[in-house]
PDB file of C-alpha atoms in Angstrom:
ATOM      1  CA  UNK A 275      -0.122  -0.130   0.160  1.00 62.00           C
ATOM      2  CA  UNK A 276       1.607   3.163  -0.929  1.00 65.00           C
ATOM      3  CA  UNK A 277      -0.561   6.055  -0.112  1.00 80.00           C
ATOM      4  CA  UNK A 278       0.135   7.280   3.596  1.00 85.00           C
ATOM      5  CA  UNK A 279      -3.475   8.817   3.489  1.00 86.00           C
ATOM      6  CA  UNK A 280      -5.176   5.539   2.646  1.00 85.00           C
ATOM      7  CA  UNK A 281      -3.362   3.757   5.557  1.00 87.00           C
ATOM      8  CA  UNK A 282      -4.310   6.491   8.138  1.00 88.00           C
ATOM      9  CA  UNK A 283      -8.094   6.178   6.830  1.00 87.00           C
ATOM     10  CA  UNK A 284      -7.869   2.392   7.363  1.00 88.00           C
ATOM     11  CA  UNK A 285      -6.613   2.554  10.863  1.00 87.00           C
ATOM     12  CA  UNK A 286      -8.774   5.720  11.895  1.00 88.00           C
ATOM     13  CA  UNK A 287     -11.352   3.587  13.405  1.00 73.00           C
ATOM     14  CA  UNK A 288     -14.876   2.367  12.592  1.00 64.00           C
ATOM     15  CA  UNK A 289     -13.308   0.067   9.678  1.00 76.00           C
ATOM     16  CA  UNK A 290     -14.245  -3.522   9.483  1.00 88.00           C
ATOM     17  CA  UNK A 291     -11.991  -5.930  11.217  1.00 92.00           C
ATOM     18  CA  UNK A 292     -11.839  -9.854  11.554  1.00 95.00           C
ATOM     19  CA  UNK A 293      -9.271 -12.495  12.745  1.00 94.00           C
ATOM     20  CA  UNK A 294      -8.366 -15.784  12.202  1.00 95.00           C
ATOM     21  CA  UNK A 295      -5.390 -16.844  14.254  1.00 94.00           C
ATOM     22  CA  UNK A 296      -2.398 -16.201  13.797  1.00 96.00           C
ATOM     23  CA  UNK A 297      -3.861 -12.994  11.549  1.00 97.00           C
ATOM     24  CA  UNK A 298      -6.059 -10.103  11.736  1.00 96.00           C
ATOM     25  CA  UNK A 299      -7.404  -8.281   8.828  1.00 96.00           C
ATOM     26  CA  UNK A 300      -8.560  -4.653   8.858  1.00 95.00           C
ATOM     27  CA  UNK A 301     -10.274  -3.708   5.493  1.00 94.00           C
ATOM     28  CA  UNK A 302     -12.182  -0.782   3.844  1.00 92.00           C
ATOM     29  CA  UNK A 303     -13.709  -0.377   0.635  1.00 89.00           C
ATOM     30  CA  UNK A 304     -13.234   2.878  -1.424  1.00 87.00           C
ATOM     31  CA  UNK A 305     -13.843   4.146  -4.894  1.00 86.00           C
ATOM     32  CA  UNK A 306     -11.344   3.354  -7.571  1.00 82.00           C
ATOM     33  CA  UNK A 307      -9.782   5.500 -10.122  1.00 79.00           C
ATOM     34  CA  UNK A 308      -9.053   4.130 -13.722  1.00 76.00           C
ATOM     35  CA  UNK A 309      -5.459   3.114 -13.308  1.00 79.00           C
ATOM     36  CA  UNK A 310      -5.489   1.713  -9.638  1.00 83.00           C
ATOM     37  CA  UNK A 311      -5.582  -2.136  -8.628  1.00 86.00           C
ATOM     38  CA  UNK A 312      -8.837  -3.317  -7.195  1.00 89.00           C
ATOM     39  CA  UNK A 313      -6.980  -4.571  -3.856  1.00 92.00           C
ATOM     40  CA  UNK A 314      -4.045  -2.705  -1.863  1.00 93.00           C
ATOM     41  CA  UNK A 315      -2.417  -4.908   0.503  1.00 95.00           C
ATOM     42  CA  UNK A 316      -0.275  -3.990   3.854  1.00 94.00           C
ATOM     43  CA  UNK A 317       1.616  -6.565   5.817  1.00 96.00           C
ATOM     44  CA  UNK A 318       2.588  -5.719   9.278  1.00 95.00           C
ATOM     45  CA  UNK A 319       4.613  -8.146  11.885  1.00 96.00           C
ATOM     46  CA  UNK A 320       5.301  -6.311  15.045  1.00 95.00           C
ATOM     47  CA  UNK A 321       8.693  -6.045  16.566  1.00 95.00           C
ATOM     48  CA  UNK A 322       6.922  -6.744  20.106  1.00 95.00           C
ATOM     49  CA  UNK A 323       6.120 -10.211  18.564  1.00 92.00           C
ATOM     50  CA  UNK A 324       9.437 -10.826  17.143  1.00 94.00           C
ATOM     51  CA  UNK A 325      12.649  -9.104  18.331  1.00 95.00           C
ATOM     52  CA  UNK A 326      14.768 -10.497  15.449  1.00 96.00           C
ATOM     53  CA  UNK A 327      14.290  -9.069  12.006  1.00 96.00           C
ATOM     54  CA  UNK A 328      15.091 -12.529  10.570  1.00 96.00           C
ATOM     55  CA  UNK A 329      11.986 -13.833  12.314  1.00 96.00           C
ATOM     56  CA  UNK A 330       9.728 -10.656  11.270  1.00 96.00           C
ATOM     57  CA  UNK A 331      10.928 -10.959   7.713  1.00 97.00           C
ATOM     58  CA  UNK A 332       9.897 -14.674   7.719  1.00 97.00           C
ATOM     59  CA  UNK A 333       6.344 -14.159   9.030  1.00 97.00           C
ATOM     60  CA  UNK A 334       5.840 -11.432   6.318  1.00 97.00           C
ATOM     61  CA  UNK A 335       6.981 -13.698   3.603  1.00 98.00           C
ATOM     62  CA  UNK A 336       4.427 -16.278   4.844  1.00 98.00           C
ATOM     63  CA  UNK A 337       1.792 -13.840   4.830  1.00 98.00           C
ATOM     64  CA  UNK A 338       2.487 -12.463   1.425  1.00 98.00           C
ATOM     65  CA  UNK A 339       2.824 -15.835  -0.024  1.00 98.00           C
ATOM     66  CA  UNK A 340      -0.575 -16.982   1.492  1.00 98.00           C
ATOM     67  CA  UNK A 341      -2.274 -13.826   0.096  1.00 98.00           C
ATOM     68  CA  UNK A 342      -0.756 -14.493  -3.304  1.00 97.00           C
ATOM     69  CA  UNK A 343      -2.007 -18.307  -3.353  1.00 97.00           C
ATOM     70  CA  UNK A 344      -5.536 -17.004  -2.150  1.00 97.00           C
ATOM     71  CA  UNK A 345      -6.113 -13.577  -3.701  1.00 95.00           C
ATOM     72  CA  UNK A 346      -8.396 -14.809  -6.261  1.00 95.00           C
ATOM     73  CA  UNK A 347     -11.130 -15.269  -3.455  1.00 94.00           C
ATOM     74  CA  UNK A 348     -11.237 -11.527  -3.313  1.00 93.00           C
ATOM     75  CA  UNK A 349     -10.607 -10.496  -6.644  1.00 92.00           C
ATOM     76  CA  UNK A 350     -13.559 -12.653  -7.912  1.00 91.00           C
ATOM     77  CA  UNK A 351     -15.919 -10.797  -5.237  1.00 89.00           C
ATOM     78  CA  UNK A 352     -14.679  -7.255  -6.829  1.00 89.00           C
ATOM     79  CA  UNK A 353     -15.034  -8.452 -10.517  1.00 87.00           C
ATOM     80  CA  UNK A 354     -18.912  -7.712 -10.495  1.00 79.00           C
ATOM     81  CA  UNK A 355     -18.028  -4.170  -8.786  1.00 82.00           C
ATOM     82  CA  UNK A 356     -15.963  -2.107 -11.315  1.00 81.00           C
ATOM     83  CA  UNK A 357     -15.745   1.085  -9.159  1.00 85.00           C
ATOM     84  CA  UNK A 358     -14.729  -0.516  -5.916  1.00 88.00           C
ATOM     85  CA  UNK A 359     -11.331  -0.941  -4.479  1.00 90.00           C
ATOM     86  CA  UNK A 360     -10.394  -2.580  -1.324  1.00 92.00           C
ATOM     87  CA  UNK A 361      -7.492  -1.652   1.083  1.00 92.00           C
ATOM     88  CA  UNK A 362      -6.447  -4.512   3.377  1.00 95.00           C
ATOM     89  CA  UNK A 363      -3.825  -4.736   6.235  1.00 95.00           C
ATOM     90  CA  UNK A 364      -2.886  -8.044   7.549  1.00 97.00           C
ATOM     91  CA  UNK A 365      -1.436  -7.971  10.919  1.00 96.00           C
ATOM     92  CA  UNK A 366       0.458 -10.889  12.852  1.00 97.00           C
ATOM     93  CA  UNK A 367      -1.147 -11.618  16.123  1.00 96.00           C
ATOM     94  CA  UNK A 368       0.967 -14.200  17.574  1.00 95.00           C
ATOM     95  CA  UNK A 369       4.053 -14.565  19.441  1.00 94.00           C
ATOM     96  CA  UNK A 370       5.566 -17.673  17.859  1.00 95.00           C
ATOM     97  CA  UNK A 371       6.073 -18.770  14.292  1.00 95.00           C
ATOM     98  CA  UNK A 372       3.549 -20.778  12.601  1.00 97.00           C
ATOM     99  CA  UNK A 373       3.588 -23.371   9.631  1.00 97.00           C
ATOM    100  CA  UNK A 374       2.848 -21.832   6.264  1.00 96.00           C
ATOM    101  CA  UNK A 375       0.089 -24.296   5.876  1.00 97.00           C
ATOM    102  CA  UNK A 376      -1.512 -22.621   8.796  1.00 97.00           C
ATOM    103  CA  UNK A 377      -0.994 -19.297   7.636  1.00 97.00           C
ATOM    104  CA  UNK A 378      -2.527 -20.197   4.301  1.00 97.00           C
ATOM    105  CA  UNK A 379      -5.484 -21.661   5.673  1.00 97.00           C
ATOM    106  CA  UNK A 380      -6.291 -18.608   8.123  1.00 97.00           C
ATOM    107  CA  UNK A 381      -5.560 -16.514   5.015  1.00 97.00           C
ATOM    108  CA  UNK A 382      -8.405 -18.213   2.830  1.00 97.00           C
ATOM    109  CA  UNK A 383     -10.688 -18.108   5.966  1.00 97.00           C
ATOM    110  CA  UNK A 384     -10.106 -14.315   6.063  1.00 97.00           C
ATOM    111  CA  UNK A 385     -10.483 -13.563   2.408  1.00 96.00           C
ATOM    112  CA  UNK A 386     -13.631 -15.729   1.968  1.00 95.00           C
ATOM    113  CA  UNK A 387     -15.220 -13.783   4.846  1.00 95.00           C
ATOM    114  CA  UNK A 388     -14.070 -10.547   3.346  1.00 94.00           C
ATOM    115  CA  UNK A 389     -15.543 -11.415  -0.047  1.00 93.00           C
ATOM    116  CA  UNK A 390     -18.897 -12.389   1.588  1.00 92.00           C
ATOM    117  CA  UNK A 391     -18.927  -8.979   3.284  1.00 90.00           C
ATOM    118  CA  UNK A 392     -17.970  -6.990   0.118  1.00 86.00           C
ATOM    119  CA  UNK A 393     -20.277  -8.660  -1.917  1.00 79.00           C
ATOM    120  CA  UNK A 394     -23.064  -7.896   0.571  1.00 68.00           C
ATOM    121  CA  UNK A 395     -22.427  -4.298   0.383  1.00 66.00           C
ATOM    122  CA  UNK A 396     -24.410  -1.860  -1.931  1.00 55.00           C
TER     123      UNK A 396
END
């Protein structure tokens, strides 16, 4: 996610949030201009959870890979809504590393629930 303004709006409060351990997703829908992608993603792993950068980076890689493998779930929900864009922040909640399979399963669960919510919005 490149826009600082968009990140501030996302975390300002009143936005939707859901969790599937070890991830939490905060998301909002906005209008989309012509050249922008339909989904913008932010991945955050706190230093409070992993003191060493090597472990933080591994957790971020796992989250990004899980999103890459399952992003079609969210993109399909947005296909019928051409003027919408979704900004999503994935936050790591656990104090210990998890298997990539677990992270991918929680990502799929989050994206499925997000797609339901977005599809239900007018």
